[in-house]
């Protein structure tokens, strides 16, 4: 006996909330193709993202620390996996489509260039007169245009619901607008879960990496109410923070945040009592969010991380080095596009040279960007 797609779809309809998106009610794909026997439409989307070249490259792309800094620190790939795991927990607790949440989480950073937000910032500056660069928009373009794996179409041919979730992946600092896709004011509950999971993950894990690297100390964190609450919950009186204690703090922080999101979201759902996903999307505010109290605590933590960690001199040195690499590579390829690899030269007939160069640079990992710089500008490196 095996479980068929129809069986999985029936289970969804029986156990998921009325405001969940059911895979059998998907609006479909841009290019029609038969669905598999043993996977739902959203499960197939997830598998296509995981098997994409862009997903594999996330292993060697910066989260905060450049890939060669150390083996412990998060990469863009490990961050993505952590976001997906938190998203699945929230989706399961709220009785919405776990598979759809997972694929949105797994795809949300596919368009990120090398060297993290420093790389995005300088690439956006280079493209300022040619449409700019935004990693959310780029993630959407990766799955709809840039991945070339099928003879019949470009992109991964994902479902409308997954594409909408990727398009609506917007955080406070990264807003995207995709004119070619009709999106409602807010995403589905599944898309909203992916957004919150992303922010929850990077706050906790950037804090973990900062403590591990010694860029921030427990004493400095005492100024934050959220840290004082963690100390009280764990009955920690201060002193040297060993590895196990640090892990306890990060686990407790994630648990607190997840509990708060679930509690506040349940209140919001009870007040609205939505009977469809469309009601969630048409509501005037997002349904999935933190309580007002935790929103204030998270704002303080985010501000602290920006000042004490992201602007730490060691991070700034990495960022400035990354800016030099990317701007120099960009200028060199714009001056002579025939230096681009063959597969990108063929795209010059479809897009402007500026967009093609930006697409190529965004596809690079930290390591390949450094190697590219050396090939272009180091006379002792073979081209």
mmCIF file of C-alpha atoms in Angstrom:
data_model
loop_
_atom_site.group_PDB
_atom_site.id
_atom_site.type_symbol
_atom_site.label_atom_id
_atom_site.label_comp_id
_atom_site.label_asym_id
_atom_site.label_seq_id
_atom_site.Cartn_x
_atom_site.Cartn_y
_atom_site.Cartn_z
ATOM 1 C CA UNK A 1 0.000 0.000 0.000
ATOM 2 C CA UNK A 2 1.139 3.533 -0.683
ATOM 3 C CA UNK A 3 -0.371 6.938 0.072
ATOM 4 C CA UNK A 4 -1.546 8.719 -3.061
ATOM 5 C CA UNK A 5 -1.760 12.422 -3.736
ATOM 6 C CA UNK A 6 -5.537 12.191 -3.528
ATOM 7 C CA UNK A 7 -5.249 10.623 -0.077
ATOM 8 C CA UNK A 8 -2.931 13.428 1.080
ATOM 9 C CA UNK A 9 -5.329 16.023 -0.319
ATOM 10 C CA UNK A 10 -8.216 14.408 1.554
ATOM 11 C CA UNK A 11 -6.247 14.501 4.795
ATOM 12 C CA UNK A 12 -5.572 18.206 4.251
ATOM 13 C CA UNK A 13 -9.254 18.930 3.815
ATOM 14 C CA UNK A 14 -10.068 17.036 7.016
ATOM 15 C CA UNK A 15 -7.455 18.460 9.384
ATOM 16 C CA UNK A 16 -6.653 21.978 8.180
ATOM 17 C CA UNK A 17 -8.473 25.122 9.235
ATOM 18 C CA UNK A 18 -11.023 26.776 6.901
ATOM 19 C CA UNK A 19 -8.579 29.650 6.268
ATOM 20 C CA UNK A 20 -5.794 27.294 5.128
ATOM 21 C CA UNK A 21 -4.829 26.933 1.484
ATOM 22 C CA UNK A 22 -5.529 23.405 0.253
ATOM 23 C CA UNK A 23 -3.252 21.951 -2.382
ATOM 24 C CA UNK A 24 -6.135 20.451 -4.350
ATOM 25 C CA UNK A 25 -7.664 23.941 -4.611
ATOM 26 C CA UNK A 26 -4.494 25.472 -6.017
ATOM 27 C CA UNK A 27 -4.962 27.888 -8.904
ATOM 28 C CA UNK A 28 -2.376 25.818 -10.712
ATOM 29 C CA UNK A 29 0.821 26.578 -12.579
ATOM 30 C CA UNK A 30 1.591 28.932 -15.441
ATOM 31 C CA UNK A 31 2.420 25.942 -17.620
ATOM 32 C CA UNK A 32 0.059 23.006 -17.277
ATOM 33 C CA UNK A 33 1.558 19.680 -16.283
ATOM 34 C CA UNK A 34 0.109 16.631 -14.577
ATOM 35 C CA UNK A 35 0.635 16.436 -10.819
ATOM 36 C CA UNK A 36 2.617 13.495 -9.359
ATOM 37 C CA UNK A 37 1.000 10.375 -7.904
ATOM 38 C CA UNK A 38 2.438 10.592 -4.396
ATOM 39 C CA UNK A 39 2.997 14.290 -3.713
ATOM 40 C CA UNK A 40 0.701 17.271 -3.442
ATOM 41 C CA UNK A 41 1.269 20.338 -5.614
ATOM 42 C CA UNK A 42 2.963 22.206 -2.767
ATOM 43 C CA UNK A 43 5.172 19.238 -1.914
ATOM 44 C CA UNK A 44 6.324 19.176 -5.517
ATOM 45 C CA UNK A 45 7.079 22.906 -5.298
ATOM 46 C CA UNK A 46 9.193 22.266 -2.206
ATOM 47 C CA UNK A 47 11.149 19.506 -3.929
ATOM 48 C CA UNK A 48 11.806 21.697 -6.968
ATOM 49 C CA UNK A 49 13.191 24.469 -4.794
ATOM 50 C CA UNK A 50 15.427 22.063 -2.835
ATOM 51 C CA UNK A 51 16.826 20.595 -6.061
ATOM 52 C CA UNK A 52 17.493 23.991 -7.664
ATOM 53 C CA UNK A 53 21.003 25.284 -8.274
ATOM 54 C CA UNK A 54 20.176 28.514 -6.440
ATOM 55 C CA UNK A 55 19.282 26.572 -3.282
ATOM 56 C CA UNK A 56 22.573 24.653 -3.294
ATOM 57 C CA UNK A 57 24.549 27.872 -3.645
ATOM 58 C CA UNK A 58 23.074 29.198 -0.383
ATOM 59 C CA UNK A 59 25.539 26.956 1.468
ATOM 60 C CA UNK A 60 28.357 29.325 0.565
ATOM 61 C CA UNK A 61 26.575 32.663 0.905
ATOM 62 C CA UNK A 62 26.925 34.988 3.890
ATOM 63 C CA UNK A 63 24.286 35.403 6.569
ATOM 64 C CA UNK A 64 26.300 37.803 8.779
ATOM 65 C CA UNK A 65 29.755 36.237 8.823
ATOM 66 C CA UNK A 66 31.579 35.558 5.563
ATOM 67 C CA UNK A 67 31.744 31.854 4.771
ATOM 68 C CA UNK A 68 35.448 31.445 5.579
ATOM 69 C CA UNK A 69 35.142 33.052 9.043
ATOM 70 C CA UNK A 70 34.408 29.751 10.784
ATOM 71 C CA UNK A 71 32.427 26.536 10.595
ATOM 72 C CA UNK A 72 29.963 27.387 13.377
ATOM 73 C CA UNK A 73 28.343 30.533 12.034
ATOM 74 C CA UNK A 74 25.135 30.551 10.046
ATOM 75 C CA UNK A 75 25.268 30.584 6.298
ATOM 76 C CA UNK A 76 22.374 31.650 4.113
ATOM 77 C CA UNK A 77 21.496 27.940 3.761
ATOM 78 C CA UNK A 78 21.444 27.081 7.466
ATOM 79 C CA UNK A 79 19.423 30.227 8.130
ATOM 80 C CA UNK A 80 16.936 29.127 5.476
ATOM 81 C CA UNK A 81 16.585 25.677 7.011
ATOM 82 C CA UNK A 82 16.047 27.179 10.460
ATOM 83 C CA UNK A 83 13.373 29.510 9.085
ATOM 84 C CA UNK A 84 11.625 26.541 7.468
ATOM 85 C CA UNK A 85 11.672 24.555 10.702
ATOM 86 C CA UNK A 86 10.155 27.402 12.721
ATOM 87 C CA UNK A 87 7.623 27.977 9.955
ATOM 88 C CA UNK A 88 6.550 24.346 10.026
ATOM 89 C CA UNK A 89 6.056 24.497 13.796
ATOM 90 C CA UNK A 90 3.831 27.568 13.503
ATOM 91 C CA UNK A 91 1.907 26.142 10.546
ATOM 92 C CA UNK A 92 1.212 22.882 12.329
ATOM 93 C CA UNK A 93 0.016 24.638 15.478
ATOM 94 C CA UNK A 94 -2.269 26.967 13.492
ATOM 95 C CA UNK A 95 -3.645 24.150 11.306
ATOM 96 C CA UNK A 96 -2.606 25.667 7.999
ATOM 97 C CA UNK A 97 -0.712 24.154 5.074
ATOM 98 C CA UNK A 98 2.672 23.115 6.393
ATOM 99 C CA UNK A 99 4.018 22.184 2.958
ATOM 100 C CA UNK A 100 3.190 25.589 1.516
ATOM 101 C CA UNK A 101 4.802 27.383 4.458
ATOM 102 C CA UNK A 102 7.890 25.229 4.051
ATOM 103 C CA UNK A 103 8.409 25.943 0.363
ATOM 104 C CA UNK A 104 7.951 29.702 0.855
ATOM 105 C CA UNK A 105 10.521 29.613 3.662
ATOM 106 C CA UNK A 106 12.964 27.551 1.612
ATOM 107 C CA UNK A 107 12.671 29.902 -1.377
ATOM 108 C CA UNK A 108 12.695 33.241 0.442
ATOM 109 C CA UNK A 109 16.448 33.911 0.077
ATOM 110 C CA UNK A 110 17.211 32.250 -3.264
ATOM 111 C CA UNK A 111 17.926 35.643 -4.820
ATOM 112 C CA UNK A 112 20.387 36.837 -2.189
ATOM 113 C CA UNK A 113 23.764 37.866 -3.636
ATOM 114 C CA UNK A 114 27.106 36.986 -2.010
ATOM 115 C CA UNK A 115 28.272 38.755 1.164
ATOM 116 C CA UNK A 116 24.842 39.190 2.727
ATOM 117 C CA UNK A 117 23.200 42.594 3.006
ATOM 118 C CA UNK A 118 26.472 44.356 2.155
ATOM 119 C CA UNK A 119 26.424 42.562 -1.194
ATOM 120 C CA UNK A 120 22.802 43.488 -1.770
ATOM 121 C CA UNK A 121 23.438 47.103 -0.856
ATOM 122 C CA UNK A 122 26.312 47.635 -3.262
ATOM 123 C CA UNK A 123 24.569 45.707 -6.060
ATOM 124 C CA UNK A 124 21.513 47.904 -5.592
ATOM 125 C CA UNK A 125 23.769 50.980 -5.770
ATOM 126 C CA UNK A 126 25.364 49.709 -8.983
ATOM 127 C CA UNK A 127 21.875 49.174 -10.423
ATOM 128 C CA UNK A 128 20.376 52.412 -9.085
ATOM 129 C CA UNK A 129 19.770 53.843 -12.567
ATOM 130 C CA UNK A 130 18.738 50.509 -14.101
ATOM 131 C CA UNK A 131 15.879 49.266 -11.930
ATOM 132 C CA UNK A 132 17.778 48.628 -8.703
ATOM 133 C CA UNK A 133 18.325 45.285 -7.008
ATOM 134 C CA UNK A 134 16.225 43.692 -4.269
ATOM 135 C CA UNK A 135 16.815 40.149 -3.089
ATOM 136 C CA UNK A 136 13.087 39.468 -2.602
ATOM 137 C CA UNK A 137 12.367 40.459 -6.184
ATOM 138 C CA UNK A 138 15.396 38.455 -7.279
ATOM 139 C CA UNK A 139 14.148 35.346 -5.431
ATOM 140 C CA UNK A 140 10.936 35.599 -7.437
ATOM 141 C CA UNK A 141 12.905 35.985 -10.679
ATOM 142 C CA UNK A 142 15.074 32.989 -9.796
ATOM 143 C CA UNK A 143 12.079 30.641 -9.618
ATOM 144 C CA UNK A 144 10.214 32.183 -12.585
ATOM 145 C CA UNK A 145 13.016 33.078 -15.021
ATOM 146 C CA UNK A 146 16.585 32.294 -14.047
ATOM 147 C CA UNK A 147 16.471 28.611 -13.129
ATOM 148 C CA UNK A 148 16.667 26.753 -16.448
ATOM 149 C CA UNK A 149 15.919 23.053 -15.864
ATOM 150 C CA UNK A 150 13.086 22.218 -18.249
ATOM 151 C CA UNK A 151 12.965 22.258 -22.062
ATOM 152 C CA UNK A 152 9.372 23.521 -22.177
ATOM 153 C CA UNK A 153 9.699 26.661 -20.004
ATOM 154 C CA UNK A 154 11.995 28.849 -17.975
ATOM 155 C CA UNK A 155 11.839 28.824 -14.197
ATOM 156 C CA UNK A 156 10.549 26.090 -11.917
ATOM 157 C CA UNK A 157 6.858 26.387 -12.865
ATOM 158 C CA UNK A 158 5.713 26.629 -9.252
ATOM 159 C CA UNK A 159 2.088 26.988 -8.203
ATOM 160 C CA UNK A 160 0.407 30.371 -8.025
ATOM 161 C CA UNK A 161 0.142 30.126 -4.207
ATOM 162 C CA UNK A 162 3.867 29.517 -3.791
ATOM 163 C CA UNK A 163 4.744 32.352 -6.167
ATOM 164 C CA UNK A 164 2.403 34.673 -4.312
ATOM 165 C CA UNK A 165 3.990 33.705 -1.004
ATOM 166 C CA UNK A 166 7.474 34.450 -2.358
ATOM 167 C CA UNK A 167 6.290 37.732 -3.852
ATOM 168 C CA UNK A 168 4.716 38.752 -0.560
ATOM 169 C CA UNK A 169 7.770 37.879 1.500
ATOM 170 C CA UNK A 170 8.302 41.361 2.861
ATOM 171 C CA UNK A 171 10.026 42.367 6.066
ATOM 172 C CA UNK A 172 10.468 45.773 7.620
ATOM 173 C CA UNK A 173 13.708 46.329 5.742
ATOM 174 C CA UNK A 174 13.013 44.464 2.520
ATOM 175 C CA UNK A 175 9.892 45.522 0.623
ATOM 176 C CA UNK A 176 9.169 44.025 -2.782
ATOM 177 C CA UNK A 177 6.650 44.925 -5.470
ATOM 178 C CA UNK A 178 6.059 42.532 -8.313
ATOM 179 C CA UNK A 179 3.950 44.209 -10.968
ATOM 180 C CA UNK A 180 3.532 41.065 -13.038
ATOM 181 C CA UNK A 181 1.711 39.130 -10.301
ATOM 182 C CA UNK A 182 -1.633 40.153 -8.865
ATOM 183 C CA UNK A 183 -1.216 40.033 -5.102
ATOM 184 C CA UNK A 184 -3.683 41.078 -2.454
ATOM 185 C CA UNK A 185 -2.681 43.620 0.219
ATOM 186 C CA UNK A 186 -1.451 40.809 2.485
ATOM 187 C CA UNK A 187 -0.235 37.306 1.846
ATOM 188 C CA UNK A 188 -2.005 34.129 2.861
ATOM 189 C CA UNK A 189 -1.663 32.982 6.455
ATOM 190 C CA UNK A 190 1.024 30.622 5.173
ATOM 191 C CA UNK A 191 2.967 33.527 3.643
ATOM 192 C CA UNK A 192 2.579 35.581 6.813
ATOM 193 C CA UNK A 193 3.968 32.689 8.844
ATOM 194 C CA UNK A 194 7.018 32.583 6.561
ATOM 195 C CA UNK A 195 7.612 36.308 7.136
ATOM 196 C CA UNK A 196 7.428 36.050 10.917
ATOM 197 C CA UNK A 197 9.572 32.896 10.939
ATOM 198 C CA UNK A 198 12.314 34.679 9.006
ATOM 199 C CA UNK A 199 12.487 37.587 11.420
ATOM 200 C CA UNK A 200 12.233 35.321 14.450
ATOM 201 C CA UNK A 201 15.062 33.108 13.177
ATOM 202 C CA UNK A 202 17.541 35.809 12.290
ATOM 203 C CA UNK A 203 17.049 37.717 15.540
ATOM 204 C CA UNK A 204 17.735 34.610 17.615
ATOM 205 C CA UNK A 205 20.508 33.145 15.525
ATOM 206 C CA UNK A 206 22.310 36.409 14.850
ATOM 207 C CA UNK A 207 22.338 36.879 18.616
ATOM 208 C CA UNK A 208 23.761 33.370 18.981
ATOM 209 C CA UNK A 209 26.472 34.001 16.379
ATOM 210 C CA UNK A 210 27.319 37.378 17.904
ATOM 211 C CA UNK A 211 27.795 35.844 21.354
ATOM 212 C CA UNK A 212 29.819 32.965 19.904
ATOM 213 C CA UNK A 213 32.093 35.381 18.038
ATOM 214 C CA UNK A 214 32.543 37.645 21.070
ATOM 215 C CA UNK A 215 31.159 40.676 19.236
ATOM 216 C CA UNK A 216 28.585 41.128 21.996
ATOM 217 C CA UNK A 217 28.654 40.088 25.646
ATOM 218 C CA UNK A 218 25.993 39.104 28.178
ATOM 219 C CA UNK A 219 26.824 42.228 30.202
ATOM 220 C CA UNK A 220 26.036 44.435 27.188
ATOM 221 C CA UNK A 221 22.746 42.595 26.702
ATOM 222 C CA UNK A 222 21.588 43.441 30.232
ATOM 223 C CA UNK A 223 20.277 46.745 28.897
ATOM 224 C CA UNK A 224 17.582 44.807 26.986
ATOM 225 C CA UNK A 225 14.328 43.837 28.658
ATOM 226 C CA UNK A 226 14.072 40.649 26.615
ATOM 227 C CA UNK A 227 17.485 39.538 27.875
ATOM 228 C CA UNK A 228 16.557 40.288 31.462
ATOM 229 C CA UNK A 229 13.406 38.197 31.042
ATOM 230 C CA UNK A 230 15.476 35.330 29.671
ATOM 231 C CA UNK A 231 17.872 35.554 32.612
ATOM 232 C CA UNK A 232 14.942 35.420 35.008
ATOM 233 C CA UNK A 233 13.294 32.479 33.273
ATOM 234 C CA UNK A 234 16.551 30.512 33.231
ATOM 235 C CA UNK A 235 17.586 31.698 36.726
ATOM 236 C CA UNK A 236 20.938 32.850 35.377
ATOM 237 C CA UNK A 237 22.843 35.248 37.617
ATOM 238 C CA UNK A 238 25.528 36.239 35.140
ATOM 239 C CA UNK A 239 29.198 35.372 34.821
ATOM 240 C CA UNK A 240 30.990 33.510 32.070
ATOM 241 C CA UNK A 241 28.556 32.112 29.525
ATOM 242 C CA UNK A 242 29.625 28.659 28.395
ATOM 243 C CA UNK A 243 28.393 26.981 25.216
ATOM 244 C CA UNK A 244 25.598 24.990 26.842
ATOM 245 C CA UNK A 245 24.265 28.070 28.622
ATOM 246 C CA UNK A 246 24.319 30.032 25.377
ATOM 247 C CA UNK A 247 22.322 27.288 23.656
ATOM 248 C CA UNK A 248 19.815 27.315 26.513
ATOM 249 C CA UNK A 249 19.304 31.058 26.089
ATOM 250 C CA UNK A 250 18.768 30.832 22.335
ATOM 251 C CA UNK A 251 16.339 27.918 22.683
ATOM 252 C CA UNK A 252 14.419 29.772 25.362
ATOM 253 C CA UNK A 253 14.299 32.924 23.257
ATOM 254 C CA UNK A 254 12.911 31.043 20.256
ATOM 255 C CA UNK A 255 10.373 29.303 22.479
ATOM 256 C CA UNK A 256 9.226 32.617 23.963
ATOM 257 C CA UNK A 257 8.863 34.151 20.532
ATOM 258 C CA UNK A 258 6.967 31.195 19.076
ATOM 259 C CA UNK A 259 4.608 31.113 22.063
ATOM 260 C CA UNK A 260 3.923 34.834 21.713
ATOM 261 C CA UNK A 261 3.244 34.596 17.964
ATOM 262 C CA UNK A 262 0.869 31.682 18.458
ATOM 263 C CA UNK A 263 -0.976 33.365 21.332
ATOM 264 C CA UNK A 264 -1.397 36.690 19.515
ATOM 265 C CA UNK A 265 -2.266 35.085 16.191
ATOM 266 C CA UNK A 266 -4.924 32.922 17.842
ATOM 267 C CA UNK A 267 -6.468 36.058 19.356
ATOM 268 C CA UNK A 268 -6.469 37.704 15.949
ATOM 269 C CA UNK A 269 -8.064 34.673 14.315
ATOM 270 C CA UNK A 270 -10.759 34.429 16.991
ATOM 271 C CA UNK A 271 -11.604 38.097 16.518
ATOM 272 C CA UNK A 272 -11.833 37.823 12.721
ATOM 273 C CA UNK A 273 -13.141 34.230 12.519
ATOM 274 C CA UNK A 274 -12.115 33.872 8.864
ATOM 275 C CA UNK A 275 -13.780 31.137 6.851
ATOM 276 C CA UNK A 276 -11.413 31.346 3.895
ATOM 277 C CA UNK A 277 -7.869 32.323 3.036
ATOM 278 C CA UNK A 278 -9.218 35.275 1.060
ATOM 279 C CA UNK A 279 -10.727 36.751 4.227
ATOM 280 C CA UNK A 280 -7.291 36.601 5.851
ATOM 281 C CA UNK A 281 -5.684 38.328 2.883
ATOM 282 C CA UNK A 282 -8.328 41.017 2.656
ATOM 283 C CA UNK A 283 -8.110 41.900 6.343
ATOM 284 C CA UNK A 284 -6.755 45.391 7.024
ATOM 285 C CA UNK A 285 -3.875 44.143 9.189
ATOM 286 C CA UNK A 286 -1.678 41.072 9.202
ATOM 287 C CA UNK A 287 -3.025 38.192 11.250
ATOM 288 C CA UNK A 288 0.283 36.531 12.124
ATOM 289 C CA UNK A 289 2.270 38.804 14.377
ATOM 290 C CA UNK A 290 3.688 39.386 17.840
ATOM 291 C CA UNK A 291 1.899 40.982 20.739
ATOM 292 C CA UNK A 292 2.486 44.700 21.247
ATOM 293 C CA UNK A 293 4.726 43.892 24.224
ATOM 294 C CA UNK A 294 6.969 41.568 22.237
ATOM 295 C CA UNK A 295 7.026 43.925 19.261
ATOM 296 C CA UNK A 296 8.652 46.511 21.523
ATOM 297 C CA UNK A 297 11.109 43.947 22.924
ATOM 298 C CA UNK A 298 12.057 42.795 19.437
ATOM 299 C CA UNK A 299 12.517 46.353 18.200
ATOM 300 C CA UNK A 300 14.976 47.001 21.019
ATOM 301 C CA UNK A 301 16.845 43.762 20.265
ATOM 302 C CA UNK A 302 16.985 44.555 16.559
ATOM 303 C CA UNK A 303 18.337 48.047 17.209
ATOM 304 C CA UNK A 304 20.926 46.589 19.578
ATOM 305 C CA UNK A 305 22.103 44.035 17.014
ATOM 306 C CA UNK A 306 22.425 46.697 14.344
ATOM 307 C CA UNK A 307 24.526 48.966 16.481
ATOM 308 C CA UNK A 308 26.618 46.460 18.411
ATOM 309 C CA UNK A 309 26.986 43.638 15.924
ATOM 310 C CA UNK A 310 26.209 44.552 12.326
ATOM 311 C CA UNK A 311 28.220 47.772 12.707
ATOM 312 C CA UNK A 312 31.034 46.117 14.651
ATOM 313 C CA UNK A 313 34.350 46.960 13.062
ATOM 314 C CA UNK A 314 35.086 43.334 12.074
ATOM 315 C CA UNK A 315 31.746 43.056 10.272
ATOM 316 C CA UNK A 316 32.231 46.469 8.668
ATOM 317 C CA UNK A 317 35.639 45.410 7.364
ATOM 318 C CA UNK A 318 34.084 42.348 5.740
ATOM 319 C CA UNK A 319 31.291 44.485 4.334
ATOM 320 C CA UNK A 320 33.594 47.077 2.818
ATOM 321 C CA UNK A 321 35.784 44.386 1.302
ATOM 322 C CA UNK A 322 32.671 42.819 -0.222
ATOM 323 C CA UNK A 323 31.599 46.166 -1.666
ATOM 324 C CA UNK A 324 34.964 46.561 -3.381
ATOM 325 C CA UNK A 325 34.772 43.064 -4.854
ATOM 326 C CA UNK A 326 31.260 43.413 -6.216
ATOM 327 C CA UNK A 327 31.557 46.955 -7.569
ATOM 328 C CA UNK A 328 34.800 46.111 -9.348
ATOM 329 C CA UNK A 329 33.360 42.922 -10.878
ATOM 330 C CA UNK A 330 30.226 44.784 -11.938
ATOM 331 C CA UNK A 331 32.172 47.592 -13.648
ATOM 332 C CA UNK A 332 34.457 45.142 -15.417
ATOM 333 C CA UNK A 333 31.609 43.112 -16.900
ATOM 334 C CA UNK A 334 29.639 46.176 -17.912
ATOM 335 C CA UNK A 335 32.724 47.490 -19.726
ATOM 336 C CA UNK A 336 33.163 44.168 -21.547
ATOM 337 C CA UNK A 337 30.197 41.758 -21.352
ATOM 338 C CA UNK A 338 32.077 39.159 -23.401
ATOM 339 C CA UNK A 339 33.857 38.246 -20.166
ATOM 340 C CA UNK A 340 30.596 36.724 -18.905
ATOM 341 C CA UNK A 341 30.163 32.935 -19.018
ATOM 342 C CA UNK A 342 28.460 31.664 -22.173
ATOM 343 C CA UNK A 343 25.103 30.944 -20.517
ATOM 344 C CA UNK A 344 24.862 34.570 -19.373
ATOM 345 C CA UNK A 345 26.011 35.987 -22.692
ATOM 346 C CA UNK A 346 23.021 34.265 -24.298
ATOM 347 C CA UNK A 347 20.729 36.197 -21.944
ATOM 348 C CA UNK A 348 21.914 39.534 -23.342
ATOM 349 C CA UNK A 349 19.341 39.209 -26.117
ATOM 350 C CA UNK A 350 16.562 38.947 -23.477
ATOM 351 C CA UNK A 351 17.576 41.620 -20.936
ATOM 352 C CA UNK A 352 19.779 44.686 -20.603
ATOM 353 C CA UNK A 353 23.465 44.141 -19.979
ATOM 354 C CA UNK A 354 23.059 45.714 -16.539
ATOM 355 C CA UNK A 355 20.396 43.233 -15.463
ATOM 356 C CA UNK A 356 22.305 40.275 -16.865
ATOM 357 C CA UNK A 357 25.469 41.306 -15.033
ATOM 358 C CA UNK A 358 23.487 41.807 -11.825
ATOM 359 C CA UNK A 359 21.890 38.370 -12.258
ATOM 360 C CA UNK A 360 25.310 36.781 -12.715
ATOM 361 C CA UNK A 361 26.819 38.488 -9.674
ATOM 362 C CA UNK A 362 23.786 37.611 -7.559
ATOM 363 C CA UNK A 363 24.270 33.948 -8.476
ATOM 364 C CA UNK A 364 27.833 33.908 -7.129
ATOM 365 C CA UNK A 365 28.746 32.546 -3.720
ATOM 366 C CA UNK A 366 31.168 34.349 -1.419
ATOM 367 C CA UNK A 367 33.948 32.046 -2.559
ATOM 368 C CA UNK A 368 33.220 32.277 -6.277
ATOM 369 C CA UNK A 369 32.949 36.079 -6.044
ATOM 370 C CA UNK A 370 36.441 36.238 -4.530
ATOM 371 C CA UNK A 371 37.733 33.889 -7.209
ATOM 372 C CA UNK A 372 36.067 35.984 -9.898
ATOM 373 C CA UNK A 373 37.732 39.106 -8.541
ATOM 374 C CA UNK A 374 41.112 37.373 -8.568
ATOM 375 C CA UNK A 375 40.668 36.136 -12.134
ATOM 376 C CA UNK A 376 39.761 39.625 -13.302
ATOM 377 C CA UNK A 377 42.353 41.681 -11.433
ATOM 378 C CA UNK A 378 45.188 39.457 -10.148
ATOM 379 C CA UNK A 379 47.793 39.030 -12.926
ATOM 380 C CA UNK A 380 49.080 35.852 -11.258
ATOM 381 C CA UNK A 381 45.680 34.132 -11.297
ATOM 382 C CA UNK A 382 44.701 32.155 -14.368
ATOM 383 C CA UNK A 383 41.499 33.511 -16.039
#
